[in-house]
């Protein structure tokens, strides 16, 4: 995998680590749950188990992307690119399900899509 694609894999992984922290570690803070269009503390408490679980999905995707880069070689890069394909798919599902989430969906999907395209063409 070329260096430019690896940079976008790493960016995608770091973004998903940050989302893990927001969803699983910091979700009780109003400034955090409001980013996810949750308005009240009661709503946040109701969806907190979902957010906690979802955060770990993001952690596992980040581990796949970054771990694949660290492992290197064909197998490691395949794991990293598979994680990117999952990230891109999740971002597409997010924008398709709620247009208000266009910015977070773009942040989630664009770096891994660029990684996939650059890995394929360069």
PDB file of C-alpha atoms in Angstrom:
ATOM      1  CA  UNK A   1       0.000   0.000   0.000  1.00  0.00           C
ATOM      2  CA  UNK A   2       1.357   3.401  -0.900  1.00  0.00           C
ATOM      3  CA  UNK A   3       2.264   6.045   1.672  1.00  0.00           C
ATOM      4  CA  UNK A   4      -0.561   8.443   0.799  1.00  0.00           C
ATOM      5  CA  UNK A   5      -3.171   5.708   1.249  1.00  0.00           C
ATOM      6  CA  UNK A   6      -1.545   4.752   4.556  1.00  0.00           C
ATOM      7  CA  UNK A   7      -1.892   8.347   5.764  1.00  0.00           C
ATOM      8  CA  UNK A   8      -5.638   8.253   5.087  1.00  0.00           C
ATOM      9  CA  UNK A   9      -5.949   4.864   6.787  1.00  0.00           C
ATOM     10  CA  UNK A  10      -4.232   6.359   9.843  1.00  0.00           C
ATOM     11  CA  UNK A  11      -6.495   9.437   9.778  1.00  0.00           C
ATOM     12  CA  UNK A  12      -9.563   7.209   9.598  1.00  0.00           C
ATOM     13  CA  UNK A  13      -8.279   5.138  12.506  1.00  0.00           C
ATOM     14  CA  UNK A  14      -7.536   8.163  14.670  1.00  0.00           C
ATOM     15  CA  UNK A  15     -10.973   9.632  13.919  1.00  0.00           C
ATOM     16  CA  UNK A  16     -12.616   6.386  15.019  1.00  0.00           C
ATOM     17  CA  UNK A  17     -10.549   6.375  18.213  1.00  0.00           C
ATOM     18  CA  UNK A  18     -11.875   9.858  18.957  1.00  0.00           C
ATOM     19  CA  UNK A  19     -15.451   8.760  18.300  1.00  0.00           C
ATOM     20  CA  UNK A  20     -14.906   5.790  20.625  1.00  0.00           C
ATOM     21  CA  UNK A  21     -13.906   8.222  23.365  1.00  0.00           C
ATOM     22  CA  UNK A  22     -16.975  10.390  22.752  1.00  0.00           C
ATOM     23  CA  UNK A  23     -19.455   7.521  22.639  1.00  0.00           C
ATOM     24  CA  UNK A  24     -18.050   5.220  25.297  1.00  0.00           C
ATOM     25  CA  UNK A  25     -16.131   7.417  27.722  1.00  0.00           C
ATOM     26  CA  UNK A  26     -17.515  10.962  27.536  1.00  0.00           C
ATOM     27  CA  UNK A  27     -21.149  10.462  26.528  1.00  0.00           C
ATOM     28  CA  UNK A  28     -22.609  11.653  29.854  1.00  0.00           C
ATOM     29  CA  UNK A  29     -21.389  15.205  29.229  1.00  0.00           C
ATOM     30  CA  UNK A  30     -24.023  17.474  27.607  1.00  0.00           C
ATOM     31  CA  UNK A  31     -21.428  18.897  25.221  1.00  0.00           C
ATOM     32  CA  UNK A  32     -20.782  15.357  24.013  1.00  0.00           C
ATOM     33  CA  UNK A  33     -24.268  13.888  23.685  1.00  0.00           C
ATOM     34  CA  UNK A  34     -25.566  17.054  22.009  1.00  0.00           C
ATOM     35  CA  UNK A  35     -23.114  16.375  19.156  1.00  0.00           C
ATOM     36  CA  UNK A  36     -25.224  13.283  18.466  1.00  0.00           C
ATOM     37  CA  UNK A  37     -28.469  15.328  18.307  1.00  0.00           C
ATOM     38  CA  UNK A  38     -29.479  14.243  21.820  1.00  0.00           C
ATOM     39  CA  UNK A  39     -31.165  17.194  23.513  1.00  0.00           C
ATOM     40  CA  UNK A  40     -31.860  16.220  27.101  1.00  0.00           C
ATOM     41  CA  UNK A  41     -30.110  14.325  29.851  1.00  0.00           C
ATOM     42  CA  UNK A  42     -33.055  11.892  29.963  1.00  0.00           C
ATOM     43  CA  UNK A  43     -32.650  11.118  26.265  1.00  0.00           C
ATOM     44  CA  UNK A  44     -28.908  10.714  26.758  1.00  0.00           C
ATOM     45  CA  UNK A  45     -29.476   8.271  29.594  1.00  0.00           C
ATOM     46  CA  UNK A  46     -31.890   6.269  27.435  1.00  0.00           C
ATOM     47  CA  UNK A  47     -29.429   5.901  24.556  1.00  0.00           C
ATOM     48  CA  UNK A  48     -26.240   5.682  26.632  1.00  0.00           C
ATOM     49  CA  UNK A  49     -26.047   1.846  26.430  1.00  0.00           C
ATOM     50  CA  UNK A  50     -26.361   2.070  22.642  1.00  0.00           C
ATOM     51  CA  UNK A  51     -23.697   4.773  22.460  1.00  0.00           C
ATOM     52  CA  UNK A  52     -21.369   2.783  24.721  1.00  0.00           C
ATOM     53  CA  UNK A  53     -21.717  -0.261  22.469  1.00  0.00           C
ATOM     54  CA  UNK A  54     -21.377   1.792  19.289  1.00  0.00           C
ATOM     55  CA  UNK A  55     -18.197   3.335  20.638  1.00  0.00           C
ATOM     56  CA  UNK A  56     -16.638  -0.086  20.871  1.00  0.00           C
ATOM     57  CA  UNK A  57     -17.544  -0.792  17.246  1.00  0.00           C
ATOM     58  CA  UNK A  58     -15.564   2.331  16.393  1.00  0.00           C
ATOM     59  CA  UNK A  59     -12.685   1.205  18.596  1.00  0.00           C
ATOM     60  CA  UNK A  60     -12.526  -2.175  16.855  1.00  0.00           C
ATOM     61  CA  UNK A  61     -12.539  -0.514  13.419  1.00  0.00           C
ATOM     62  CA  UNK A  62      -9.727   1.800  14.538  1.00  0.00           C
ATOM     63  CA  UNK A  63      -7.736  -1.164  15.817  1.00  0.00           C
ATOM     64  CA  UNK A  64      -8.218  -2.901  12.466  1.00  0.00           C
ATOM     65  CA  UNK A  65      -7.046   0.112  10.494  1.00  0.00           C
ATOM     66  CA  UNK A  66      -4.098   1.089  12.679  1.00  0.00           C
ATOM     67  CA  UNK A  67      -3.175  -2.476  13.608  1.00  0.00           C
ATOM     68  CA  UNK A  68      -3.183  -3.449   9.938  1.00  0.00           C
ATOM     69  CA  UNK A  69      -0.821  -0.597   9.153  1.00  0.00           C
ATOM     70  CA  UNK A  70       1.492  -1.588  11.986  1.00  0.00           C
ATOM     71  CA  UNK A  71       1.447  -5.256  10.958  1.00  0.00           C
ATOM     72  CA  UNK A  72       2.217  -4.257   7.382  1.00  0.00           C
ATOM     73  CA  UNK A  73       2.616  -6.607   4.489  1.00  0.00           C
ATOM     74  CA  UNK A  74      -0.195  -7.840   2.302  1.00  0.00           C
ATOM     75  CA  UNK A  75      -2.201  -9.339   5.176  1.00  0.00           C
ATOM     76  CA  UNK A  76      -1.901  -6.300   7.429  1.00  0.00           C
ATOM     77  CA  UNK A  77      -2.824  -3.940   4.627  1.00  0.00           C
ATOM     78  CA  UNK A  78      -5.795  -6.125   3.698  1.00  0.00           C
ATOM     79  CA  UNK A  79      -7.042  -5.878   7.291  1.00  0.00           C
ATOM     80  CA  UNK A  80      -6.545  -2.100   7.279  1.00  0.00           C
ATOM     81  CA  UNK A  81      -8.415  -1.712   3.997  1.00  0.00           C
ATOM     82  CA  UNK A  82     -11.238  -3.983   5.156  1.00  0.00           C
ATOM     83  CA  UNK A  83     -11.614  -1.782   8.255  1.00  0.00           C
ATOM     84  CA  UNK A  84     -11.704   1.258   5.954  1.00  0.00           C
ATOM     85  CA  UNK A  85     -14.398  -0.337   3.802  1.00  0.00           C
ATOM     86  CA  UNK A  86     -16.484  -0.912   6.947  1.00  0.00           C
ATOM     87  CA  UNK A  87     -15.932   2.692   8.064  1.00  0.00           C
ATOM     88  CA  UNK A  88     -16.961   3.998   4.654  1.00  0.00           C
ATOM     89  CA  UNK A  89     -20.060   1.824   4.634  1.00  0.00           C
ATOM     90  CA  UNK A  90     -21.058   3.018   8.090  1.00  0.00           C
ATOM     91  CA  UNK A  91     -20.649   6.639   7.011  1.00  0.00           C
ATOM     92  CA  UNK A  92     -22.860   6.041   3.989  1.00  0.00           C
ATOM     93  CA  UNK A  93     -25.510   4.422   6.180  1.00  0.00           C
ATOM     94  CA  UNK A  94     -25.336   7.380   8.573  1.00  0.00           C
ATOM     95  CA  UNK A  95     -26.001   9.991   5.868  1.00  0.00           C
ATOM     96  CA  UNK A  96     -28.701   7.831   4.311  1.00  0.00           C
ATOM     97  CA  UNK A  97     -30.475   7.482   7.654  1.00  0.00           C
ATOM     98  CA  UNK A  98     -30.345  11.133   8.770  1.00  0.00           C
ATOM     99  CA  UNK A  99     -29.336  14.025   6.519  1.00  0.00           C
ATOM    100  CA  UNK A 100     -28.666  16.184   9.611  1.00  0.00           C
ATOM    101  CA  UNK A 101     -25.631  13.969  10.197  1.00  0.00           C
ATOM    102  CA  UNK A 102     -24.001  14.915   6.867  1.00  0.00           C
ATOM    103  CA  UNK A 103     -20.911  16.478   8.449  1.00  0.00           C
ATOM    104  CA  UNK A 104     -20.183  13.601  10.848  1.00  0.00           C
ATOM    105  CA  UNK A 105     -20.891  11.131   8.044  1.00  0.00           C
ATOM    106  CA  UNK A 106     -18.379  12.889   5.805  1.00  0.00           C
ATOM    107  CA  UNK A 107     -15.789  12.931   8.586  1.00  0.00           C
ATOM    108  CA  UNK A 108     -16.390   9.224   9.087  1.00  0.00           C
ATOM    109  CA  UNK A 109     -16.473   8.155   5.446  1.00  0.00           C
ATOM    110  CA  UNK A 110     -14.204  10.421   3.382  1.00  0.00           C
ATOM    111  CA  UNK A 111     -10.765   9.463   4.793  1.00  0.00           C
ATOM    112  CA  UNK A 112     -11.354   5.701   4.476  1.00  0.00           C
ATOM    113  CA  UNK A 113     -12.852   6.144   0.996  1.00  0.00           C
ATOM    114  CA  UNK A 114      -9.765   8.114  -0.025  1.00  0.00           C
ATOM    115  CA  UNK A 115      -7.566   5.389   1.467  1.00  0.00           C
ATOM    116  CA  UNK A 116      -9.386   2.734  -0.538  1.00  0.00           C
ATOM    117  CA  UNK A 117      -9.255   4.697  -3.794  1.00  0.00           C
ATOM    118  CA  UNK A 118      -5.599   5.677  -3.359  1.00  0.00           C
ATOM    119  CA  UNK A 119      -4.615   2.123  -2.467  1.00  0.00           C
ATOM    120  CA  UNK A 120      -6.325   0.907  -5.623  1.00  0.00           C
ATOM    121  CA  UNK A 121      -4.973   3.481  -8.098  1.00  0.00           C
ATOM    122  CA  UNK A 122      -1.478   4.346  -6.892  1.00  0.00           C
TER     123      UNK A 122
END
